[in-house]
Short mmCIF file of N, CA and C in Angstrom, two decimals:
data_model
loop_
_atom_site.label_atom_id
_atom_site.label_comp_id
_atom_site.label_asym_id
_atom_site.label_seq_id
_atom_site.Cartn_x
_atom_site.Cartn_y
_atom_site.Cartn_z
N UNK A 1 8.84 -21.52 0.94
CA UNK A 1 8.53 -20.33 0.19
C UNK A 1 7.97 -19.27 1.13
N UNK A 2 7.11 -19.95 2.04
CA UNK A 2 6.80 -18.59 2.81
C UNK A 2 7.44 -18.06 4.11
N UNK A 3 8.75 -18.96 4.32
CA UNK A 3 9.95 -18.04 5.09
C UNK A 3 10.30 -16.80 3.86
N UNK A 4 10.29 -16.75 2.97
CA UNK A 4 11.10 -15.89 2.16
C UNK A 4 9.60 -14.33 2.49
N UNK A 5 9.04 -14.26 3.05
CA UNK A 5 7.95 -13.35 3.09
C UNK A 5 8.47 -12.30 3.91
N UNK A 6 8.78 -11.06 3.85
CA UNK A 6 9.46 -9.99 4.46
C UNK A 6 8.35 -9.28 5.88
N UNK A 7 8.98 -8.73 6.68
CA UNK A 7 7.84 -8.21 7.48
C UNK A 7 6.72 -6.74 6.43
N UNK A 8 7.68 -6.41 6.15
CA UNK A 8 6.74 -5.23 4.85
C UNK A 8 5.98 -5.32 4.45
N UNK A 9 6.25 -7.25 3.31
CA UNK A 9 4.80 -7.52 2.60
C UNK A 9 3.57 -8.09 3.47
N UNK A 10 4.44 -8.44 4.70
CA UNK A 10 3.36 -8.83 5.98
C UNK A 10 2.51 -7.72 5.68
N UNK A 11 2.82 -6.93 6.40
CA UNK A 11 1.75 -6.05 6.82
C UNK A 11 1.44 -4.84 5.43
N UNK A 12 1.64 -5.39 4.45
CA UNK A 12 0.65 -4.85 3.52
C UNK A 12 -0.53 -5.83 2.88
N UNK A 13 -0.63 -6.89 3.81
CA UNK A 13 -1.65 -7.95 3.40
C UNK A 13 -2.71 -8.18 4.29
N UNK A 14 -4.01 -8.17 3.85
CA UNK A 14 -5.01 -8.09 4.63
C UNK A 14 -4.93 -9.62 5.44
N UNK A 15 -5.53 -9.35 7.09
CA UNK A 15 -5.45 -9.65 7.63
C UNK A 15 -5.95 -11.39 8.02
N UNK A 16 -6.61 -11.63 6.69
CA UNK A 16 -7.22 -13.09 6.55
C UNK A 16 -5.84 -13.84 5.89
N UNK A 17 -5.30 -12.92 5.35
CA UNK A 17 -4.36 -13.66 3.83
C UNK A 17 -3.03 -13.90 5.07
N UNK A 18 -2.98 -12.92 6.28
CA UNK A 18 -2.14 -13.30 7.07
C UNK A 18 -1.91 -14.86 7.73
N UNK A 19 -3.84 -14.62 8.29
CA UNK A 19 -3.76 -15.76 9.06
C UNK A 19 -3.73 -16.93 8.10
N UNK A 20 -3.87 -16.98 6.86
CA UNK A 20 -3.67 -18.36 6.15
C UNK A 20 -2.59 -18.53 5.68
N UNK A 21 -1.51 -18.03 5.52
CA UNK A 21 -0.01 -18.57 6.04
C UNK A 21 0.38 -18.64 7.18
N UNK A 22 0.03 -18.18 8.20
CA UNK A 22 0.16 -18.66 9.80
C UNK A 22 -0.40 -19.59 9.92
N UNK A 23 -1.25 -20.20 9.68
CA UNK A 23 -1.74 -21.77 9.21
C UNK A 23 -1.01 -22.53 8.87
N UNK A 24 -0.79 -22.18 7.49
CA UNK A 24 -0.15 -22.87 6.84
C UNK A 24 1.86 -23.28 7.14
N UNK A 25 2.04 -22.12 8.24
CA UNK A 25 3.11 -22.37 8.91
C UNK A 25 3.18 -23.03 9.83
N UNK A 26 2.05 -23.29 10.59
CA UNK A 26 2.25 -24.19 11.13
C UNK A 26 2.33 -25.40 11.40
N UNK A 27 1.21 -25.20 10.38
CA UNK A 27 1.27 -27.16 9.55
C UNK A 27 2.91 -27.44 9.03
N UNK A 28 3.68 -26.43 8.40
CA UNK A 28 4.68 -27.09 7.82
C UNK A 28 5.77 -27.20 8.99
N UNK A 29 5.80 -26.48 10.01
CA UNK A 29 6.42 -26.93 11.50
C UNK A 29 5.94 -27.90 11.98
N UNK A 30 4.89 -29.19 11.93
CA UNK A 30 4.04 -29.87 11.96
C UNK A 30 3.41 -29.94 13.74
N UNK A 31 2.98 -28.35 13.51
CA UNK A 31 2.05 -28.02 14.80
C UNK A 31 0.93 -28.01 14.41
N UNK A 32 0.21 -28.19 15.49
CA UNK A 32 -1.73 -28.29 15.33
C UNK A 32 -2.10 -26.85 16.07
N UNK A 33 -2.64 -26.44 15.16
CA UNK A 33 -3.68 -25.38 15.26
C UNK A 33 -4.80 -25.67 16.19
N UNK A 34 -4.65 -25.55 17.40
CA UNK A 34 -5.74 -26.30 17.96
C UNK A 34 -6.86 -25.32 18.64
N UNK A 35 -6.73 -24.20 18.67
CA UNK A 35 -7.97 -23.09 18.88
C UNK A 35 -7.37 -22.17 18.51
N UNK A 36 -8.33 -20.64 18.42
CA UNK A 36 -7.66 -19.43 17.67
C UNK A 36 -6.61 -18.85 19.49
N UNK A 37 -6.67 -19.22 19.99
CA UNK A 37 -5.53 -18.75 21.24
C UNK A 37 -4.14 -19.40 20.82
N UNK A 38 -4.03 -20.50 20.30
CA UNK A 38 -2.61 -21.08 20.20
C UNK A 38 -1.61 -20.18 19.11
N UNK A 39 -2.78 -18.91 18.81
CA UNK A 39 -2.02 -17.96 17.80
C UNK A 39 -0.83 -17.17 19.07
N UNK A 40 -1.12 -17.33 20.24
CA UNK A 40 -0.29 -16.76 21.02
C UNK A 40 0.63 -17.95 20.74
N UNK A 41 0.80 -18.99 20.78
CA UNK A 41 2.02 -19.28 20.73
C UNK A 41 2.92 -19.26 19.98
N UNK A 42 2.14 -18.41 18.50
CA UNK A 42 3.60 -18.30 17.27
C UNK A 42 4.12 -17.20 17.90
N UNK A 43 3.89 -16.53 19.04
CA UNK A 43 4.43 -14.93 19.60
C UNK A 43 6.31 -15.67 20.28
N UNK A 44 6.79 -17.34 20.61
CA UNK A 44 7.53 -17.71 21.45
C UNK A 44 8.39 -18.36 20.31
N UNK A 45 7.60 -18.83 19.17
CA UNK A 45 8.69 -19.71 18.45
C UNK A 45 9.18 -18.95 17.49
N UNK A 46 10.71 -18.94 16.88
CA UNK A 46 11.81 -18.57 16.89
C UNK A 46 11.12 -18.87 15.22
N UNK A 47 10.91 -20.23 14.57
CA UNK A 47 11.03 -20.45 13.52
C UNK A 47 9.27 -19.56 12.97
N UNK A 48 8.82 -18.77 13.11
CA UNK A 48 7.62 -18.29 13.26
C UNK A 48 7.68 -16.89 13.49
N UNK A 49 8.98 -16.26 13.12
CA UNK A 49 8.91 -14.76 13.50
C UNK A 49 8.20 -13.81 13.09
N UNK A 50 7.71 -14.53 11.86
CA UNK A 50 7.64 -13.33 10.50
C UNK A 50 5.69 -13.04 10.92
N UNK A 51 5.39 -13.56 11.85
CA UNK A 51 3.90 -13.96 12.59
C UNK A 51 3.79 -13.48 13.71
N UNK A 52 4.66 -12.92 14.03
CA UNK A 52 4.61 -12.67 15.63
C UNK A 52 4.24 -11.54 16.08
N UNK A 53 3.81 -10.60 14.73
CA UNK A 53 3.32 -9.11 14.76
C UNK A 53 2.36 -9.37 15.03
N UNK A 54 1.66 -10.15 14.28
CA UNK A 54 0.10 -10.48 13.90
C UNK A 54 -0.48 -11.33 15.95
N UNK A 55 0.72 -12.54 16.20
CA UNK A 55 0.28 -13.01 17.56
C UNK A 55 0.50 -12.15 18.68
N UNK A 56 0.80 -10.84 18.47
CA UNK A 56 1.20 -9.92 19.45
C UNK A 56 0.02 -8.82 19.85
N UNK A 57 -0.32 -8.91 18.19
CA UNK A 57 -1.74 -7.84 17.78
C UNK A 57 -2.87 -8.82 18.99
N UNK A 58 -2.91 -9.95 18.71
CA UNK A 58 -3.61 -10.58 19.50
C UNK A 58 -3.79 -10.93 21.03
N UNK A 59 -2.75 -10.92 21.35
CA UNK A 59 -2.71 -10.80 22.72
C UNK A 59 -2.54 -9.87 23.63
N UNK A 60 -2.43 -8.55 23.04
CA UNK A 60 -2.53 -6.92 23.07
C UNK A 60 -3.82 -6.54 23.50
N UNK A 61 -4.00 -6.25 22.31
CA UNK A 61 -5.14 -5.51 22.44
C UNK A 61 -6.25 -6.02 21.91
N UNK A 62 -7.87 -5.79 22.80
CA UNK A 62 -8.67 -6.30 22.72
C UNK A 62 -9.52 -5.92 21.48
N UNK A 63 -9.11 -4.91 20.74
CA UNK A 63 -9.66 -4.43 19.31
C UNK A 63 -9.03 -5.47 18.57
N UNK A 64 -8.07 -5.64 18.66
CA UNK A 64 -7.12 -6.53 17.53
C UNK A 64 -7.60 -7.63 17.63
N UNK A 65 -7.76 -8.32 18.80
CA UNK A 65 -8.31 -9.74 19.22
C UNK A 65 -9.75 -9.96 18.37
N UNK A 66 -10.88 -8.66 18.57
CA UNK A 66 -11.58 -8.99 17.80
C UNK A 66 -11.84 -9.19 16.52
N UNK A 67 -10.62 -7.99 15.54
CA UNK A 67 -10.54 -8.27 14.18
C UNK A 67 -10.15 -9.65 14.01
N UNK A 68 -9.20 -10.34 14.71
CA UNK A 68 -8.63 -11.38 14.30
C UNK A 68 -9.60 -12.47 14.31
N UNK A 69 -10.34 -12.45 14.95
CA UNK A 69 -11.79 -13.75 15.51
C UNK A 69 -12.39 -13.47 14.56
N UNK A 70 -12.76 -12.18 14.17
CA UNK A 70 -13.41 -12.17 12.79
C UNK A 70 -13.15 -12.68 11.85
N UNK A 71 -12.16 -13.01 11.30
CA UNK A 71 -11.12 -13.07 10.17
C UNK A 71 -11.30 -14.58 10.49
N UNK A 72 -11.14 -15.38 11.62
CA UNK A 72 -10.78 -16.58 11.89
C UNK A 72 -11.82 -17.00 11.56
N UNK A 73 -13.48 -16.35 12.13
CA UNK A 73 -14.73 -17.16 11.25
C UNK A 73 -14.90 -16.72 9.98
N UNK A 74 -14.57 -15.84 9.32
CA UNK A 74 -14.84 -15.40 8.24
C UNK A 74 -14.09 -16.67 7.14
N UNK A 75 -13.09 -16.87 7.40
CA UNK A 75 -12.09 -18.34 6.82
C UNK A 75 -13.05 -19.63 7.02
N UNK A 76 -13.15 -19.75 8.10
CA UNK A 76 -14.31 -20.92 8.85
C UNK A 76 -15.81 -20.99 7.02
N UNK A 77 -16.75 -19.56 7.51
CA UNK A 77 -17.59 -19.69 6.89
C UNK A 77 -17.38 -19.49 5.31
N UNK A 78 -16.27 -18.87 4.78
CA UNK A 78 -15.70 -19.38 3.53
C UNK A 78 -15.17 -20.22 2.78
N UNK A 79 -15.34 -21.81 3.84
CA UNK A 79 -14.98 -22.89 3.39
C UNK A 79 -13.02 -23.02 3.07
N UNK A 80 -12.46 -21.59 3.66
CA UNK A 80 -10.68 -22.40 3.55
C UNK A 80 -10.22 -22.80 4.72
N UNK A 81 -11.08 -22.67 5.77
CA UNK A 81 -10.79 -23.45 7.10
C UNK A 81 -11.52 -24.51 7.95
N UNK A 82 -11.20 -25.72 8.26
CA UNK A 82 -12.59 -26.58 8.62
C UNK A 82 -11.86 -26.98 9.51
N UNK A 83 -12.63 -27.90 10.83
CA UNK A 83 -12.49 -28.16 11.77
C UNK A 83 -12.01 -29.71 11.81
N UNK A 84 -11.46 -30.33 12.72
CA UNK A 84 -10.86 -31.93 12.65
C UNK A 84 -10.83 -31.91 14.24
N UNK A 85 -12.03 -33.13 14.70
CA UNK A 85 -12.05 -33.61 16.15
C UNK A 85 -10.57 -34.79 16.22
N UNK A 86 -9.46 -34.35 17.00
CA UNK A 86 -8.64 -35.13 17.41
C UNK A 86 -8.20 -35.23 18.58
N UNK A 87 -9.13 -36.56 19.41
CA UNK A 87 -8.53 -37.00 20.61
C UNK A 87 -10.35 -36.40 20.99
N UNK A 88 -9.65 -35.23 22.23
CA UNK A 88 -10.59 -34.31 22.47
C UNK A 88 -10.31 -33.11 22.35
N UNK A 89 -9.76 -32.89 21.82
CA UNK A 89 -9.52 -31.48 21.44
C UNK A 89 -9.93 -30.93 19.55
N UNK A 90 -10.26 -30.06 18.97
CA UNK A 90 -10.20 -29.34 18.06
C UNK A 90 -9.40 -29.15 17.44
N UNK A 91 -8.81 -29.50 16.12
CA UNK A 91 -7.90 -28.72 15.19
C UNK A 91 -8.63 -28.00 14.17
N UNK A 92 -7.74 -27.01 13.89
CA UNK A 92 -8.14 -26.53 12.55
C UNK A 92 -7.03 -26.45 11.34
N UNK A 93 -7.48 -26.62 10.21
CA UNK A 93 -6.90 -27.08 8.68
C UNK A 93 -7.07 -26.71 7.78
N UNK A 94 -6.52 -26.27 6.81
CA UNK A 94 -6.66 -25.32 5.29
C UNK A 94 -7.03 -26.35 4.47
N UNK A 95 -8.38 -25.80 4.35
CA UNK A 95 -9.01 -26.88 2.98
C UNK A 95 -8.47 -26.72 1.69
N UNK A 96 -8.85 -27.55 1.22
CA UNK A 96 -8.33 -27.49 -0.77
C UNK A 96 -8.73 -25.95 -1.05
N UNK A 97 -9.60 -25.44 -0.91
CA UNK A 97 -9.67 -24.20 -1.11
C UNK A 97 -8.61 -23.31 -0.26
N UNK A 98 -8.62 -23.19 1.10
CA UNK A 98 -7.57 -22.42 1.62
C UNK A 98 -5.64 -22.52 1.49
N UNK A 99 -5.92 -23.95 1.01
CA UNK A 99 -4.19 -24.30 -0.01
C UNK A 99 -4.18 -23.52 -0.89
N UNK A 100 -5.71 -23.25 -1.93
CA UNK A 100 -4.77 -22.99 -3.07
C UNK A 100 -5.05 -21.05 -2.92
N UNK A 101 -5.73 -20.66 -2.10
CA UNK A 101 -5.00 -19.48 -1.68
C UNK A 101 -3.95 -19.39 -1.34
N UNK A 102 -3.50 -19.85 -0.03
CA UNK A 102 -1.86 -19.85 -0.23
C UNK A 102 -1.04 -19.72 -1.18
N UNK A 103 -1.36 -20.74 -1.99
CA UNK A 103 -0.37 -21.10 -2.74
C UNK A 103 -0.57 -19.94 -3.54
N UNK A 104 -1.53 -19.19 -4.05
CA UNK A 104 -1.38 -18.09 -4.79
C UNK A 104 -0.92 -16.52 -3.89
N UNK A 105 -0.89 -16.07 -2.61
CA UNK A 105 -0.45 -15.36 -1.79
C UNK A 105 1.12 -16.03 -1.87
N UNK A 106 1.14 -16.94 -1.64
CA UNK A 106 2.96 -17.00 -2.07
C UNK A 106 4.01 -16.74 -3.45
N UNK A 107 2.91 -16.96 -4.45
CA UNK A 107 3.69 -16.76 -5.81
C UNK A 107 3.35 -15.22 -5.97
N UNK A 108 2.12 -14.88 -5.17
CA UNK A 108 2.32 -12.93 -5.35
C UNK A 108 3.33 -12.41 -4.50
N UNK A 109 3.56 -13.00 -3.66
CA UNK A 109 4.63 -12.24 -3.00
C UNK A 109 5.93 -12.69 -2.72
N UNK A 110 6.13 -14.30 -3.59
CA UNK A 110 7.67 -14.39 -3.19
C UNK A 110 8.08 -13.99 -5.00
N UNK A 111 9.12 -13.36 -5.00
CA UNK A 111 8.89 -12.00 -6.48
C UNK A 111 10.78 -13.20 -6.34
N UNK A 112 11.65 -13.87 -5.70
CA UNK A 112 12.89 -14.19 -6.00
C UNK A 112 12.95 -15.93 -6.13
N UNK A 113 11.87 -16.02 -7.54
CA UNK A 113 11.68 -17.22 -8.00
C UNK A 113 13.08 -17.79 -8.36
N UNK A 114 13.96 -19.08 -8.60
CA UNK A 114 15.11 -19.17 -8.88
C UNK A 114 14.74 -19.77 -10.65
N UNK A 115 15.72 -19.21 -11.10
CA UNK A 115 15.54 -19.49 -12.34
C UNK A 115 16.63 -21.01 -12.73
N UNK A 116 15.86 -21.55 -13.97
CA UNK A 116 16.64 -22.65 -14.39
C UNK A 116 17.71 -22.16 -15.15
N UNK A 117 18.54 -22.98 -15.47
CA UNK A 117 20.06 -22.94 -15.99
C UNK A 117 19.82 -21.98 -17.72
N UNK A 118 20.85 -21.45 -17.72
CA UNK A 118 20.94 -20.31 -19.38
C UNK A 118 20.27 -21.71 -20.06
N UNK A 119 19.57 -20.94 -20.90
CA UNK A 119 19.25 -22.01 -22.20
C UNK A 119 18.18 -23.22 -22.09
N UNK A 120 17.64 -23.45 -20.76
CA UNK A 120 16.99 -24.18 -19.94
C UNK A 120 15.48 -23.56 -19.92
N UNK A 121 14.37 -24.64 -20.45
CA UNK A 121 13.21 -24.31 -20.14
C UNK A 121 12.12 -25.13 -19.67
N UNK A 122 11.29 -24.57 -18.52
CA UNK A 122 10.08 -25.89 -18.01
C UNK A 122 9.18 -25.28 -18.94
N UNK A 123 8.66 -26.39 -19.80
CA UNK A 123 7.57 -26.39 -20.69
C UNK A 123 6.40 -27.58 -20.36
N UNK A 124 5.54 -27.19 -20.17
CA UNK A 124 3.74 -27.48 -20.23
C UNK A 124 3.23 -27.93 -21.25
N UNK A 125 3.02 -28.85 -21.72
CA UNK A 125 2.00 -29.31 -22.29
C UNK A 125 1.01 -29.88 -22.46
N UNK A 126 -0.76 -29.60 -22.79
CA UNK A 126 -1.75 -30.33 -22.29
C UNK A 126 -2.52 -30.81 -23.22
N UNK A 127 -3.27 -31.54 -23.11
CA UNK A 127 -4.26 -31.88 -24.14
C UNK A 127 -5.77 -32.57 -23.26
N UNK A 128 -6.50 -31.05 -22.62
CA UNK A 128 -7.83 -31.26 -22.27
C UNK A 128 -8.92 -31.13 -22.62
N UNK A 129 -9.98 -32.46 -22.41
CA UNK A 129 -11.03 -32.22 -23.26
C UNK A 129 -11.88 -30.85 -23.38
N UNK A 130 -12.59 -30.90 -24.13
CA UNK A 130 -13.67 -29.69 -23.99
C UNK A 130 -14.61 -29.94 -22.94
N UNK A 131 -15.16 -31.09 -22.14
CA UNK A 131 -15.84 -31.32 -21.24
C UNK A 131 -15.26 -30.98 -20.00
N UNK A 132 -13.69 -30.29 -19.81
CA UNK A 132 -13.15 -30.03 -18.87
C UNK A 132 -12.90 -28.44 -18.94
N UNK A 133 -13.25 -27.38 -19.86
CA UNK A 133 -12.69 -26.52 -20.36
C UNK A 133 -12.76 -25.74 -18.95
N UNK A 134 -13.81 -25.79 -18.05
CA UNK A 134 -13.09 -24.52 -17.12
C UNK A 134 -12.03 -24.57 -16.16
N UNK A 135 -11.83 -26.23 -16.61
CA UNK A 135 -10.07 -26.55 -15.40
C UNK A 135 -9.34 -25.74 -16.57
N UNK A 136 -9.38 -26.37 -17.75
CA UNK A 136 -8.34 -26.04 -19.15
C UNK A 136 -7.75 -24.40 -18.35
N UNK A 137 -9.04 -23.15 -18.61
CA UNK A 137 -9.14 -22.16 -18.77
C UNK A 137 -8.39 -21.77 -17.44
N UNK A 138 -8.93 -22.35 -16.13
CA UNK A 138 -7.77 -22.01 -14.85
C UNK A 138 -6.62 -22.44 -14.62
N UNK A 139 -5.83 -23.16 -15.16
CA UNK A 139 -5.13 -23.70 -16.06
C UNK A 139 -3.91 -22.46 -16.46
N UNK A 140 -4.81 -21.99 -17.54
CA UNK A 140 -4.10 -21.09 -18.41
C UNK A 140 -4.13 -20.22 -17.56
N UNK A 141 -4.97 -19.31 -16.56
CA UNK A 141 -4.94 -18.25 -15.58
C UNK A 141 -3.46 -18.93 -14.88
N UNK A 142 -3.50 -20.07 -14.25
CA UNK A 142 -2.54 -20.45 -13.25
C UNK A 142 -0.79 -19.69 -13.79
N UNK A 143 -0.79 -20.37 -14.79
CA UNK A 143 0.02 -20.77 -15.86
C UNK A 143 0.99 -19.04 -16.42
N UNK A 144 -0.53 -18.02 -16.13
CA UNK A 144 0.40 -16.39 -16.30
C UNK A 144 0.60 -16.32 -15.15
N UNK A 145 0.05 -16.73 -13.97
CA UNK A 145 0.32 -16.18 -12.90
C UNK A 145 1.69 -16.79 -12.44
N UNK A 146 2.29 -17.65 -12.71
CA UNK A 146 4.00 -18.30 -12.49
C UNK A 146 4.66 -17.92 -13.81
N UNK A 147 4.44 -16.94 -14.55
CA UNK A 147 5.31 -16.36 -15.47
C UNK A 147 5.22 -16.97 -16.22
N UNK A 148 4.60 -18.07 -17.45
CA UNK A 148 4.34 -19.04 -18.00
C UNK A 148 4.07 -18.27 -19.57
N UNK A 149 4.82 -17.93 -20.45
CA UNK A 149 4.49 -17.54 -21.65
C UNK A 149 3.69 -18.33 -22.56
N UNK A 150 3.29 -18.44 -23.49
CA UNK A 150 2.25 -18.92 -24.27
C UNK A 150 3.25 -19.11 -25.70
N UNK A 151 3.41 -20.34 -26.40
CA UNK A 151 3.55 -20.98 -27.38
C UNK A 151 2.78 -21.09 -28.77
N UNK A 152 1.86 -21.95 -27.95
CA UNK A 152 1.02 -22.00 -28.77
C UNK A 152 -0.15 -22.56 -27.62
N UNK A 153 -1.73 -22.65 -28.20
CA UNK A 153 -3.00 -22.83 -27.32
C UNK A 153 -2.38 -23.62 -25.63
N UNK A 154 -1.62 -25.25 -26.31
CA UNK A 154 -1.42 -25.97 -25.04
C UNK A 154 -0.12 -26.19 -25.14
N UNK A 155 0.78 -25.13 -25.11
CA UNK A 155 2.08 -25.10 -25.02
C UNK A 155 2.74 -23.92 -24.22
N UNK A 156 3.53 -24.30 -23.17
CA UNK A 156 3.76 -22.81 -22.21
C UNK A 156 5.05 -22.81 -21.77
N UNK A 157 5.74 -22.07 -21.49
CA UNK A 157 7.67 -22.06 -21.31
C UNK A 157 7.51 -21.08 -20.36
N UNK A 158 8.37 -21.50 -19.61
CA UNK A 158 8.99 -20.67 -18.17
C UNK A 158 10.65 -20.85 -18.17
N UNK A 159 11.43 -19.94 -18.06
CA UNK A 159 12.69 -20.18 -17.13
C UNK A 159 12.88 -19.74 -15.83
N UNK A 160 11.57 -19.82 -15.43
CA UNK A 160 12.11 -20.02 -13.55
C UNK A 160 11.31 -21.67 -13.53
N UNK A 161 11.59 -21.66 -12.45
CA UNK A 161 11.63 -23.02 -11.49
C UNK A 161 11.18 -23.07 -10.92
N UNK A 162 9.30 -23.65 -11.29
CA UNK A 162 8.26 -23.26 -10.59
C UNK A 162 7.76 -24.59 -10.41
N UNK A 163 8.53 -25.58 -11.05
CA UNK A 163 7.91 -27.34 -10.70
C UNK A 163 7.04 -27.12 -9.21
N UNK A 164 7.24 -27.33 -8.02
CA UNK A 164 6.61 -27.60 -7.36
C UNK A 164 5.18 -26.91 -7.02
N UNK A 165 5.40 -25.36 -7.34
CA UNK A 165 4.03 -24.98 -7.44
C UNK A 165 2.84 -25.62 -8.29
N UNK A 166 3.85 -25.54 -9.70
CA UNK A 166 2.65 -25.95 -10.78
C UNK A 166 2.58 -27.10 -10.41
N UNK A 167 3.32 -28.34 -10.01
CA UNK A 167 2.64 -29.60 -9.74
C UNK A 167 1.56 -29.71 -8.72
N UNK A 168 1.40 -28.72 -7.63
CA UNK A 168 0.20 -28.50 -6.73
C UNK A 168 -1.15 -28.06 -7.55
N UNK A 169 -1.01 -27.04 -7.99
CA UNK A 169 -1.74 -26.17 -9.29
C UNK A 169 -2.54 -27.97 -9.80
N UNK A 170 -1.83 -28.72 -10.57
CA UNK A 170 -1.92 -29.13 -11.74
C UNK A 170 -3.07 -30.48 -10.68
N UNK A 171 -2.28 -31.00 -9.41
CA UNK A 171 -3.20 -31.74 -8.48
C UNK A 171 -4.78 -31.04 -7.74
N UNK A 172 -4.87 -29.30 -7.38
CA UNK A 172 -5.71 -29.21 -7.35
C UNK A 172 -6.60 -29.29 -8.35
N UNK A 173 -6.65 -29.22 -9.17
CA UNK A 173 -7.23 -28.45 -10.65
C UNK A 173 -7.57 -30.39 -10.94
N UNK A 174 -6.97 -31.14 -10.75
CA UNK A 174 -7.28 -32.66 -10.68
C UNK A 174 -7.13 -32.91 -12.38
N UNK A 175 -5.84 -32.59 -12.76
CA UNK A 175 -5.71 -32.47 -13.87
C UNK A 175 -4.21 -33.13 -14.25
N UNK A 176 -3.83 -34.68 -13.40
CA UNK A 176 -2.44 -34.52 -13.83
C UNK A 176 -2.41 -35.86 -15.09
N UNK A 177 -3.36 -36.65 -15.53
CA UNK A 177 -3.29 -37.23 -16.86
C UNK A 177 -3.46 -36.82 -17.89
N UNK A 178 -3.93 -35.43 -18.06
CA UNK A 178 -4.20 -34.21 -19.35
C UNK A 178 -2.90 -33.85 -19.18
N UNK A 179 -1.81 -33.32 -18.66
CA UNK A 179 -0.80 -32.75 -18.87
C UNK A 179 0.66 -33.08 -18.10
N UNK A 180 1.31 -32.82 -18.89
CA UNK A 180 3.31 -33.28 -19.14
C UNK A 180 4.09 -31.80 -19.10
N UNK A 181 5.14 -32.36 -17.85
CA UNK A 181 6.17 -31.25 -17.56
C UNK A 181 7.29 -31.63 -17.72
N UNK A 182 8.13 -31.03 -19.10
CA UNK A 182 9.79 -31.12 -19.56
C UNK A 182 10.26 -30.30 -19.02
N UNK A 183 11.43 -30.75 -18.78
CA UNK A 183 12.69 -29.32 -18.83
C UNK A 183 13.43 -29.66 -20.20
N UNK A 184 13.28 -28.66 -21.02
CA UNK A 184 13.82 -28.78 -22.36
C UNK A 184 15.08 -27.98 -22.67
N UNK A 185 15.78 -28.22 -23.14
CA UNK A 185 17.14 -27.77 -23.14
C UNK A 185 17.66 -26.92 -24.52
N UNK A 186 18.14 -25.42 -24.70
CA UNK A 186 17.53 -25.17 -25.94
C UNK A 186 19.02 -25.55 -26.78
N UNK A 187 19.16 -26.04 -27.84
CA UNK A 187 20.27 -26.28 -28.50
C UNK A 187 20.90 -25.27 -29.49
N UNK A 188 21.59 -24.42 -29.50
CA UNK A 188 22.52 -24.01 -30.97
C UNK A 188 21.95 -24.29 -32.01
N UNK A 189 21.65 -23.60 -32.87
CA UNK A 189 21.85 -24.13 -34.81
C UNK A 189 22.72 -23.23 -35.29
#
């Protein structure tokens, strides 16, 4: 999803929201982030283009270098980036918190969701306690934010084809024995 990210909406996104899909790209190339310099190396790889403004800003110029260090502890002391001793060296990693930014910077900006088949719908259904109500309630936030119409209270229909998000959604939120995902098929009368 976040190859589909244009250079445009790049750079109409503040500069933290950058570096946490450059993260997160690199984890899915399954490279280690291993200090904020190895941002020079998304400037060489091919599958990493859409980043290479941002690793260029960095190895440029020394104003840019510093916004970016900023941004890099600012992630750090906001808990979506934490550190992992491997070997002897340093990695760094998008916490449960800095995933599910992502994951919401990608559904704002990838806008060419694929839709399911004519007549075809992913429907939601939950049944969470009241002792859980502020997952319930983010939940239902999640739920408009992937185009998710409303039924009824715990009933929600989409025709795009958002399974894999909402199944992330539904694992952070630690919510996947409260709720069931159909694809329901609508029939003629």
């Amino acid at each position: 999803m976040a190859s589909a990210l244009t250079s445009k909406r790049m750079a109409n996104m503040t500069l933290v929201d950058q570096l946490i899909l450059a993260i997160a790209a690199c984890r899915d190339q399954q490279r280690r982030l291993t200090s904020l310099n190895v941002i020079g190396s998304i400037a060489g790889d091919p599958r990493l283009t859409k980043y290479q403004r941002l690793a260029h800003q960095y190895l440029r110029h020394r104003r840019e270098r510093i916004k970016i260090q900023k941004a890099w502890h600012y992630l750090k002391r906001r808990g979506y980036l934490q550190e992992r001793v491997l070997g002897s060296s340093t990695a760094y990693l998008l916490t449960p918190k800095g995933e599910h930014r992502r994951l919401h910077l990608e559904m704002r900006t990838d806008h060419r969701k694929s839709g399911l088949p004519r007549g075809t719908w992913l429907m939601v259904l939950f049944d969470i306690p009241e002792s859980l109500r502020k997952r319930r309630d983010a939940l239902r936030v999640e739920l408009r934010v992937l185009g998710f119409e409303q039924l009824q209270k715990s009933v929600w229909v989409t025709s795009r084809d958002v399974r894999r998000e909402l199944t992330k959604i539904i694992e952070i939120l630690n919510l996947p024995s409260y709720v069931k995902l159909l694809i329901v098929k609508e029939l003629p009368v």
